[in-house]
Amino acid sequence: MILPGATLGILGGGQLGQMFALAARRMGYAVWVLDPDQECPAAAVADRHLCAAYDDQEALAALTNHCAAVTTEFENVPAAAMVYVEAKRPMRPSPHAVAIAQDRAQEKAFLQDIGLNVVPFASIKQAQDVVSAQFSMCFPAILKTTRFGYDGKGQVAVENAEGLEAAWSALQEAEAVLEARIDLQQELSIVIARAADGMMVFYPVAENIHHQGVLDLSIAPAQITEHLQNAVRSSAARIAEALDYVGVLAVEFFLAQDGTLFVNEIAPRPHNSGHYTIDACVHSQFDQQVRTLCGLPLGDTRLISPVVMMNLLGDLWEKEAPHWQQLFQHPQLKLHLYGKKAARAGRKMGHINALGIDTQRALAVLQALRQDWQWPQR
Ligand code: ADP
Ligand code: MG
């Protein structure tokens, strides 16, 4: 076990890295972060910020020499960097698990191999694949780059077969997957943690509302049948076991109108839809990331209060900063701001957790705040 007083490293210094660092420091660990952005959110709370590219040999050497173990908050860290760290220190999750999650085509092949449902798709690597997909796929569909996509970026809607060529050009003919567009009943996600000895704990399933490809609200617990809950949990467990995963893992699901459950994607790290755990669970997903990294026993995931998480996107800053006084009028709301200076449309600036007697009431408080802020309801 790596105990308080030790130094932990993290590859990536975004808001997930910041929240990891806060959890680790609260537990008495020091934190070093490697991120090329001078102003990355984690830098403000880390003991040391190595401001360098992820494949910078000197920075990687410093990180591995000083840290007892290293984790990541970001699936696009180059594989070579993670392999370098892994040779010297516990690196959790493993480079192998991250490599699968960073490529949509590999991820889907892996999920199919272990017997899980994925949305019907075709791989697009070359012009010939475009022609075959025009015949083999059903439209409307969505073309997604296999790598570097997030918050709906790197995705283009394709209404019919004729539109596929233009869509692929719009993505600079990058490797992509063409996915059937599902008529969604619900979007669900689960965060789980798995220890090196194979023990697993599960957070309650969240229902997620997205707007234009970006998460808007997460509602926990999701109002779903026990049968569906079990299906979500057992799918996530199967994924973690097949990857021999150690760390925090999130799995996103689509529930189609006809009741079919599809795995949408996996994230080898804490997840935006798990931010509710910070205020509403015994241990947050970030506490759990510290525990799995350090080989501590897993923490209790119990939900203490129904909760709704609302993302604060840069759009809200369009004219001026939101009126925080209005937020503070509601005693059930807990504000988390990541300290990002530039507010761009769609950029995740922070989030609010609304705790309530039930999720309807928690949601109603957020809707009231949105009204005050003249931010459209969804
Ligand atoms: P990202 O990596 O950007 O989160 P996702 O594949 O999860 O990419 O897509 C973002 C959102 O776009 C999803 O949560 C969902 O709301 C919508 N979406 C993506 N793919 C589909 C699909 N095949 N059918 C219907 N909606 C989809
Ligand atoms: Mg997603």
Short mmCIF file of C-alpha atoms and ligand atoms in Angstrom, two decimals:
data_model
loop_
_atom_site.label_atom_id
_atom_site.label_comp_id
_atom_site.label_asym_id
_atom_site.label_seq_id
_atom_site.Cartn_x
_atom_site.Cartn_y
_atom_site.Cartn_z
CA MET A 1 0.00 0.00 0.00
CA ILE A 2 1.14 3.49 -0.80
CA LEU A 3 0.27 5.54 2.27
CA PRO A 4 -0.37 9.25 2.95
CA GLY A 5 2.83 11.27 2.74
CA ALA A 6 3.79 9.67 -0.58
CA THR A 7 3.69 11.58 -3.87
CA LEU A 8 1.27 10.57 -6.64
CA GLY A 9 1.64 11.53 -10.29
CA ILE A 10 -1.00 12.26 -12.89
CA LEU A 11 -0.74 12.53 -16.66
CA GLY A 12 -3.10 15.34 -17.65
CA GLY A 13 -4.05 18.42 -15.70
CA GLY A 14 -7.63 19.19 -16.76
CA GLN A 15 -10.53 19.41 -14.34
CA LEU A 16 -10.45 15.64 -13.76
CA GLY A 17 -6.79 15.94 -12.77
CA GLN A 18 -7.65 18.87 -10.53
CA MET A 19 -10.36 16.92 -8.72
CA PHE A 20 -8.02 13.92 -8.36
CA ALA A 21 -5.36 16.21 -6.88
CA LEU A 22 -7.86 17.73 -4.43
CA ALA A 23 -8.95 14.27 -3.26
CA ALA A 24 -5.35 13.06 -2.94
CA ARG A 25 -4.19 16.14 -1.05
CA ARG A 26 -7.13 15.91 1.33
CA MET A 27 -5.91 12.41 2.15
CA GLY A 28 -2.38 13.63 2.79
CA TYR A 29 -0.66 12.74 -0.48
CA ALA A 30 1.43 15.13 -2.53
CA VAL A 31 0.59 15.39 -6.24
CA TRP A 32 2.70 16.07 -9.30
CA VAL A 33 0.99 16.75 -12.59
CA LEU A 34 2.35 16.56 -16.13
CA ASP A 35 0.49 18.74 -18.63
CA PRO A 36 1.76 20.95 -21.47
CA ASP A 37 -0.70 23.75 -20.66
CA GLN A 38 0.77 26.43 -18.38
CA GLU A 39 -2.70 27.28 -17.07
CA CYS A 40 -4.16 23.79 -16.73
CA PRO A 41 -6.70 23.54 -13.87
CA ALA A 42 -4.73 20.94 -11.89
CA ALA A 43 -1.63 23.16 -11.73
CA ALA A 44 -3.39 25.45 -9.24
CA VAL A 45 -3.79 22.66 -6.69
CA ALA A 46 -0.83 20.36 -7.41
CA ASP A 47 2.41 20.41 -5.44
CA ARG A 48 4.34 20.53 -8.68
CA HIS A 49 3.34 21.14 -12.29
CA LEU A 50 5.69 19.70 -14.90
CA CYS A 51 4.78 21.89 -17.84
CA ALA A 52 5.93 19.80 -20.80
CA ALA A 53 4.69 17.62 -23.63
CA TYR A 54 3.44 14.18 -22.58
CA ASP A 55 6.35 12.53 -24.39
CA ASP A 56 9.03 14.85 -22.94
CA GLN A 57 11.69 12.44 -21.67
CA GLU A 58 13.02 14.72 -18.95
CA ALA A 59 9.58 15.44 -17.54
CA LEU A 60 8.58 11.77 -17.66
CA ALA A 61 11.80 10.83 -15.87
CA ALA A 62 11.15 13.45 -13.16
CA LEU A 63 7.59 12.21 -12.72
CA THR A 64 8.53 8.55 -12.42
CA ASN A 65 11.48 9.28 -10.13
CA HIS A 66 9.46 11.36 -7.69
CA CYS A 67 6.10 9.64 -7.67
CA ALA A 68 5.25 6.36 -5.99
CA ALA A 69 2.54 5.63 -8.58
CA VAL A 70 1.05 7.37 -11.60
CA THR A 71 -2.46 7.65 -13.00
CA THR A 72 -4.07 9.51 -15.88
CA GLU A 73 -7.12 11.67 -16.39
CA PHE A 74 -6.96 11.80 -20.14
CA GLU A 75 -7.09 8.95 -22.66
CA ASN A 76 -5.03 10.69 -25.31
CA VAL A 77 -1.71 10.51 -23.50
CA PRO A 78 0.69 8.84 -25.97
CA ALA A 79 0.96 5.11 -25.30
CA ALA A 80 4.77 5.31 -25.25
CA ALA A 81 4.68 7.73 -22.30
CA MET A 82 2.51 5.37 -20.28
CA VAL A 83 4.65 2.37 -21.17
CA TYR A 84 7.72 4.31 -20.00
CA VAL A 85 6.09 5.03 -16.64
CA GLU A 86 4.79 1.49 -16.26
CA ALA A 87 8.29 0.05 -16.55
CA LYS A 88 9.27 1.85 -13.32
CA ARG A 89 6.16 2.51 -11.27
CA PRO A 90 2.59 1.26 -10.87
CA MET A 91 0.69 2.90 -13.74
CA ARG A 92 -3.08 2.61 -13.26
CA PRO A 93 -5.03 2.14 -15.42
CA SER A 94 -2.70 0.15 -17.65
CA PRO A 95 -1.51 1.49 -21.01
CA HIS A 96 -3.34 -1.45 -22.62
CA ALA A 97 -6.74 -0.41 -21.22
CA VAL A 98 -6.15 3.20 -22.21
CA ALA A 99 -5.09 2.20 -25.74
CA ILE A 100 -8.41 0.41 -26.29
CA ALA A 101 -10.47 3.31 -24.96
CA GLN A 102 -8.63 5.87 -27.07
CA ASP A 103 -9.66 4.32 -30.36
CA ARG A 104 -13.39 3.97 -31.11
CA ALA A 105 -12.85 1.18 -33.66
CA GLN A 106 -10.70 -0.91 -31.30
CA GLU A 107 -13.09 -0.21 -28.45
CA LYS A 108 -16.09 -1.48 -30.42
CA ALA A 109 -14.23 -4.58 -31.59
CA PHE A 110 -13.24 -5.31 -27.99
CA LEU A 111 -16.81 -4.84 -26.72
CA GLN A 112 -18.17 -7.16 -29.42
CA ASP A 113 -15.52 -9.75 -28.61
CA ILE A 114 -16.67 -9.92 -25.01
CA GLY A 115 -20.29 -10.30 -26.09
CA LEU A 116 -21.69 -6.82 -25.47
CA ASN A 117 -24.04 -4.95 -27.79
CA VAL A 118 -22.64 -2.01 -29.70
CA VAL A 119 -24.51 0.25 -32.11
CA PRO A 120 -24.29 -1.11 -35.70
CA PHE A 121 -21.24 0.51 -37.28
CA ALA A 122 -18.81 0.41 -40.18
CA SER A 123 -15.10 1.28 -40.07
CA ILE A 124 -14.00 3.98 -42.49
CA LYS A 125 -10.29 4.00 -43.23
CA GLN A 126 -10.13 4.61 -46.97
CA ALA A 127 -12.29 5.83 -49.85
CA GLN A 128 -13.36 2.26 -50.65
CA ASP A 129 -14.88 1.93 -47.16
CA VAL A 130 -17.07 4.96 -47.85
CA VAL A 131 -18.54 3.24 -50.89
CA SER A 132 -19.21 -0.03 -49.06
CA ALA A 133 -20.74 1.76 -46.08
CA GLN A 134 -23.11 3.62 -48.40
CA PHE A 135 -24.58 0.23 -49.30
CA SER A 136 -24.26 -1.68 -46.05
CA MET A 137 -25.30 0.92 -43.46
CA CYS A 138 -28.69 2.28 -42.48
CA PHE A 139 -29.12 6.03 -42.36
CA PRO A 140 -29.38 8.49 -40.66
CA ALA A 141 -25.99 7.84 -39.08
CA ILE A 142 -23.17 9.63 -37.29
CA LEU A 143 -19.59 9.66 -38.51
CA LYS A 144 -17.07 9.84 -35.64
CA THR A 145 -13.28 10.04 -35.79
CA THR A 146 -11.77 7.00 -34.11
CA ARG A 147 -9.44 9.17 -32.02
CA PHE A 148 -9.38 12.46 -30.08
CA GLY A 149 -13.14 12.99 -30.02
CA TYR A 150 -14.84 14.39 -26.91
CA ASP A 151 -17.97 16.37 -26.07
CA GLY A 152 -19.36 15.63 -29.52
CA LYS A 153 -16.24 16.98 -31.26
CA GLY A 154 -14.97 15.01 -34.26
CA GLN A 155 -18.54 13.97 -35.13
CA VAL A 156 -20.69 14.75 -38.16
CA ALA A 157 -24.34 13.83 -38.71
CA VAL A 158 -24.93 11.94 -41.95
CA GLU A 159 -28.57 12.07 -43.09
CA ASN A 160 -28.31 9.68 -46.03
CA ALA A 161 -25.87 7.60 -48.06
CA GLU A 162 -25.21 10.48 -50.47
CA GLY A 163 -24.03 12.68 -47.59
CA LEU A 164 -21.29 10.31 -46.43
CA GLU A 165 -18.51 11.52 -48.73
CA ALA A 166 -18.94 15.15 -47.70
CA ALA A 167 -19.05 14.13 -44.03
CA TRP A 168 -15.77 12.24 -44.34
CA SER A 169 -14.16 15.25 -46.07
CA ALA A 170 -15.39 17.45 -43.22
CA LEU A 171 -13.36 15.19 -40.90
CA GLN A 172 -10.27 15.57 -43.16
CA GLU A 173 -10.67 11.92 -44.13
CA ALA A 174 -9.43 10.85 -40.70
CA GLU A 175 -10.01 7.23 -39.66
CA ALA A 176 -13.59 7.05 -38.48
CA VAL A 177 -16.51 4.86 -37.55
CA LEU A 178 -19.93 5.32 -39.06
CA GLU A 179 -22.59 4.58 -36.46
CA ALA A 180 -26.32 4.13 -36.95
CA ARG A 181 -28.20 6.92 -35.20
CA ILE A 182 -30.21 5.34 -32.41
CA ASP A 183 -33.66 6.51 -31.43
CA LEU A 184 -32.81 7.00 -27.78
CA GLN A 185 -35.11 6.28 -24.88
CA GLN A 186 -32.45 7.11 -22.29
CA GLU A 187 -28.73 7.59 -21.86
CA LEU A 188 -27.21 5.89 -18.84
CA SER A 189 -23.75 5.60 -17.35
CA ILE A 190 -22.01 3.86 -14.51
CA VAL A 191 -18.73 4.45 -12.74
CA ILE A 192 -17.02 1.48 -11.14
CA ALA A 193 -13.71 0.94 -9.39
CA ARG A 194 -11.67 -2.23 -9.54
CA ALA A 195 -8.73 -3.09 -7.30
CA ALA A 196 -5.67 -5.13 -8.22
CA ASP A 197 -7.12 -8.17 -6.40
CA GLY A 198 -10.21 -8.09 -8.63
CA MET A 199 -12.59 -6.59 -6.07
CA MET A 200 -15.09 -4.21 -7.62
CA VAL A 201 -17.45 -1.53 -6.35
CA PHE A 202 -20.24 0.12 -8.33
CA TYR A 203 -21.71 3.60 -8.08
CA PRO A 204 -25.41 4.04 -8.70
CA VAL A 205 -26.38 4.25 -12.38
CA ALA A 206 -26.88 7.84 -13.59
CA GLU A 207 -29.30 9.02 -16.24
CA ASN A 208 -27.65 11.55 -18.53
CA ILE A 209 -29.16 14.33 -20.60
CA HIS A 210 -26.95 15.60 -23.41
CA HIS A 211 -27.37 18.70 -25.50
CA GLN A 212 -25.53 18.98 -28.83
CA GLY A 213 -23.25 16.10 -27.87
CA VAL A 214 -22.25 17.63 -24.50
CA LEU A 215 -23.40 16.34 -21.11
CA ASP A 216 -25.88 18.75 -19.56
CA LEU A 217 -27.41 16.89 -16.59
CA SER A 218 -26.71 13.67 -14.69
CA ILE A 219 -29.45 12.33 -12.47
CA ALA A 220 -28.68 9.78 -9.75
CA PRO A 221 -30.10 7.38 -9.03
CA ALA A 222 -31.51 6.81 -12.52
CA GLN A 223 -35.18 5.85 -12.49
CA ILE A 224 -34.75 2.44 -14.12
CA THR A 225 -35.86 -1.11 -13.46
CA GLU A 226 -33.73 -3.42 -11.37
CA HIS A 227 -33.31 -5.62 -14.42
CA LEU A 228 -31.79 -2.76 -16.41
CA GLN A 229 -29.64 -1.74 -13.48
CA ASN A 230 -28.24 -5.26 -13.30
CA ALA A 231 -27.58 -5.31 -17.03
CA VAL A 232 -25.62 -2.05 -16.75
CA ARG A 233 -23.62 -3.28 -13.77
CA SER A 234 -22.80 -6.67 -15.24
CA SER A 235 -21.74 -5.13 -18.58
CA ALA A 236 -19.36 -2.77 -16.78
CA ALA A 237 -18.01 -5.62 -14.66
CA ARG A 238 -17.41 -7.73 -17.77
CA ILE A 239 -15.45 -4.88 -19.38
CA ALA A 240 -13.31 -4.29 -16.29
CA GLU A 241 -12.57 -7.99 -15.92
CA ALA A 242 -11.71 -8.48 -19.57
CA LEU A 243 -9.25 -5.58 -19.36
CA ASP A 244 -7.94 -6.77 -15.97
CA TYR A 245 -8.60 -3.17 -15.12
CA VAL A 246 -7.22 -1.46 -12.04
CA GLY A 247 -8.64 1.98 -11.33
CA VAL A 248 -11.83 3.92 -11.96
CA LEU A 249 -13.75 3.07 -15.12
CA ALA A 250 -16.84 4.72 -16.60
CA VAL A 251 -19.15 3.12 -19.15
CA GLU A 252 -21.74 5.05 -21.19
CA PHE A 253 -24.84 3.29 -22.48
CA PHE A 254 -27.66 3.98 -24.92
CA LEU A 255 -31.10 2.56 -24.18
CA ALA A 256 -32.96 2.42 -27.49
CA GLN A 257 -36.72 3.01 -27.79
CA ASP A 258 -37.18 -0.74 -28.35
CA GLY A 259 -35.42 -1.52 -25.04
CA THR A 260 -32.06 -2.65 -26.48
CA LEU A 261 -29.11 -1.68 -24.31
CA PHE A 262 -25.97 -0.68 -26.22
CA VAL A 263 -22.57 0.18 -24.79
CA ASN A 264 -21.71 3.57 -26.27
CA GLU A 265 -18.18 4.11 -25.02
CA ILE A 266 -15.85 3.54 -22.12
CA ALA A 267 -13.62 6.01 -20.27
CA PRO A 268 -10.54 4.70 -18.42
CA ARG A 269 -10.85 7.32 -15.68
CA PRO A 270 -13.38 9.22 -13.58
CA HIS A 271 -16.15 10.67 -15.70
CA ASN A 272 -18.19 13.87 -15.90
CA SER A 273 -21.35 11.84 -15.21
CA GLY A 274 -19.72 10.72 -11.94
CA HIS A 275 -19.14 14.21 -10.53
CA TYR A 276 -22.30 13.79 -8.48
CA THR A 277 -20.34 11.34 -6.30
CA ILE A 278 -18.25 14.23 -4.88
CA ASP A 279 -21.13 15.55 -2.80
CA ALA A 280 -23.63 12.70 -2.77
CA CYS A 281 -21.63 9.54 -2.01
CA VAL A 282 -19.58 8.29 0.92
CA HIS A 283 -16.47 8.31 -1.28
CA SER A 284 -16.21 10.19 -4.55
CA GLN A 285 -14.96 8.71 -7.80
CA PHE A 286 -11.73 10.69 -7.23
CA ASP A 287 -11.27 9.26 -3.70
CA GLN A 288 -11.64 5.90 -5.36
CA GLN A 289 -9.03 6.77 -7.98
CA VAL A 290 -6.58 7.54 -5.16
CA ARG A 291 -7.47 4.31 -3.37
CA THR A 292 -7.08 2.06 -6.43
CA LEU A 293 -3.83 3.79 -7.38
CA CYS A 294 -2.39 3.32 -3.89
CA GLY A 295 -3.61 -0.23 -3.37
CA LEU A 296 -5.89 0.83 -0.49
CA PRO A 297 -9.12 -1.11 0.09
CA LEU A 298 -11.99 0.21 -2.04
CA GLY A 299 -14.24 2.83 -0.44
CA ASP A 300 -17.98 2.70 0.11
CA THR A 301 -19.89 3.97 -2.95
CA ARG A 302 -23.21 4.41 -1.15
CA LEU A 303 -25.41 7.28 -2.30
CA ILE A 304 -26.23 9.48 0.70
CA SER A 305 -28.68 11.73 -1.13
CA PRO A 306 -30.50 11.85 -4.45
CA VAL A 307 -28.63 14.30 -6.66
CA VAL A 308 -28.64 16.05 -10.01
CA MET A 309 -25.40 17.37 -11.51
CA MET A 310 -25.55 20.25 -13.97
CA ASN A 311 -22.56 21.24 -16.10
CA LEU A 312 -21.64 24.91 -16.34
CA LEU A 313 -20.58 25.49 -19.92
CA GLY A 314 -18.75 28.50 -21.30
CA ASP A 315 -21.94 29.58 -23.08
CA LEU A 316 -23.17 30.88 -19.74
CA TRP A 317 -20.38 33.48 -19.71
CA GLU A 318 -21.35 34.82 -23.13
CA LYS A 319 -22.31 38.31 -21.96
CA GLU A 320 -20.94 38.34 -18.43
CA ALA A 321 -20.14 35.86 -15.65
CA PRO A 322 -23.21 34.12 -14.21
CA HIS A 323 -24.83 35.83 -11.22
CA TRP A 324 -23.45 33.63 -8.47
CA GLN A 325 -25.60 35.40 -5.85
CA GLN A 326 -28.64 33.76 -7.41
CA LEU A 327 -27.01 30.35 -7.09
CA PHE A 328 -26.10 30.91 -3.45
CA GLN A 329 -29.77 31.64 -2.67
CA HIS A 330 -30.37 27.88 -3.00
CA PRO A 331 -28.92 26.08 0.02
CA GLN A 332 -29.09 22.66 -1.71
CA LEU A 333 -26.62 23.63 -4.44
CA LYS A 334 -22.91 22.93 -4.31
CA LEU A 335 -20.72 24.85 -6.73
CA HIS A 336 -17.55 23.48 -8.32
CA LEU A 337 -15.57 25.83 -10.57
CA TYR A 338 -12.38 24.64 -12.23
CA GLY A 339 -10.64 28.04 -12.43
CA LYS A 340 -10.45 28.18 -16.23
CA LYS A 341 -9.85 31.73 -17.41
CA ALA A 342 -11.21 31.63 -20.94
CA ALA A 343 -14.91 30.75 -21.29
CA ARG A 344 -15.56 29.37 -24.75
CA ALA A 345 -18.96 28.07 -25.89
CA GLY A 346 -19.26 24.39 -24.92
CA ARG A 347 -16.18 24.49 -22.64
CA LYS A 348 -16.70 22.85 -19.26
CA MET A 349 -16.08 25.60 -16.70
CA GLY A 350 -17.53 23.87 -13.67
CA HIS A 351 -20.57 22.03 -12.40
CA ILE A 352 -23.23 22.23 -9.72
CA ASN A 353 -24.47 19.35 -7.61
CA ALA A 354 -28.04 19.77 -6.42
CA LEU A 355 -28.91 17.53 -3.49
CA GLY A 356 -32.58 16.88 -2.77
CA ILE A 357 -35.12 14.73 -1.01
CA ASP A 358 -35.64 13.19 -4.45
CA THR A 359 -34.22 13.81 -7.90
CA GLN A 360 -37.35 15.67 -9.10
CA ARG A 361 -36.91 18.29 -6.42
CA ALA A 362 -33.17 18.57 -7.01
CA LEU A 363 -33.88 19.06 -10.71
CA ALA A 364 -36.54 21.68 -9.98
CA VAL A 365 -34.00 23.81 -8.07
CA LEU A 366 -31.60 23.67 -11.00
CA GLN A 367 -34.40 24.57 -13.41
CA ALA A 368 -35.30 27.57 -11.24
CA LEU A 369 -31.67 28.71 -11.31
CA ARG A 370 -31.56 28.29 -15.06
CA GLN A 371 -34.61 30.48 -15.33
CA ASP A 372 -32.91 33.16 -13.20
CA TRP A 373 -29.88 32.92 -15.44
CA GLN A 374 -32.03 32.89 -18.59
CA TRP A 375 -30.28 29.71 -19.61
CA PRO A 376 -32.59 27.54 -21.76
CA GLN A 377 -34.24 24.56 -20.08
CA ARG A 378 -33.73 21.16 -21.70
P1 ADP B 1 -18.09 11.81 -26.94
O1 ADP B 1 -16.79 11.11 -26.94
O2 ADP B 1 -18.03 13.15 -27.57
O3 ADP B 1 -18.79 11.76 -25.62
P2 ADP B 1 -20.27 10.06 -27.84
O4 ADP B 1 -20.12 8.98 -28.83
O5 ADP B 1 -20.53 9.67 -26.44
O6 ADP B 1 -18.95 10.96 -27.96
O7 ADP B 1 -21.40 11.04 -28.34
C1 ADP B 1 -21.85 12.17 -27.61
C2 ADP B 1 -23.37 12.18 -27.54
O8 ADP B 1 -23.94 12.25 -28.87
C3 ADP B 1 -23.98 10.93 -26.94
O9 ADP B 1 -23.96 10.98 -25.53
C4 ADP B 1 -25.39 10.99 -27.53
O10 ADP B 1 -26.19 11.96 -26.88
C5 ADP B 1 -25.12 11.46 -28.95
N1 ADP B 1 -24.87 10.29 -29.83
C6 ADP B 1 -23.66 9.78 -30.15
N2 ADP B 1 -23.78 8.70 -30.94
C7 ADP B 1 -25.09 8.48 -31.12
C8 ADP B 1 -25.84 7.49 -31.83
N3 ADP B 1 -25.26 6.52 -32.52
N4 ADP B 1 -27.21 7.58 -31.80
C9 ADP B 1 -27.81 8.58 -31.10
N5 ADP B 1 -27.15 9.53 -30.41
C10 ADP B 1 -25.80 9.50 -30.40
MG MG B 2 -19.63 10.15 -24.64
#
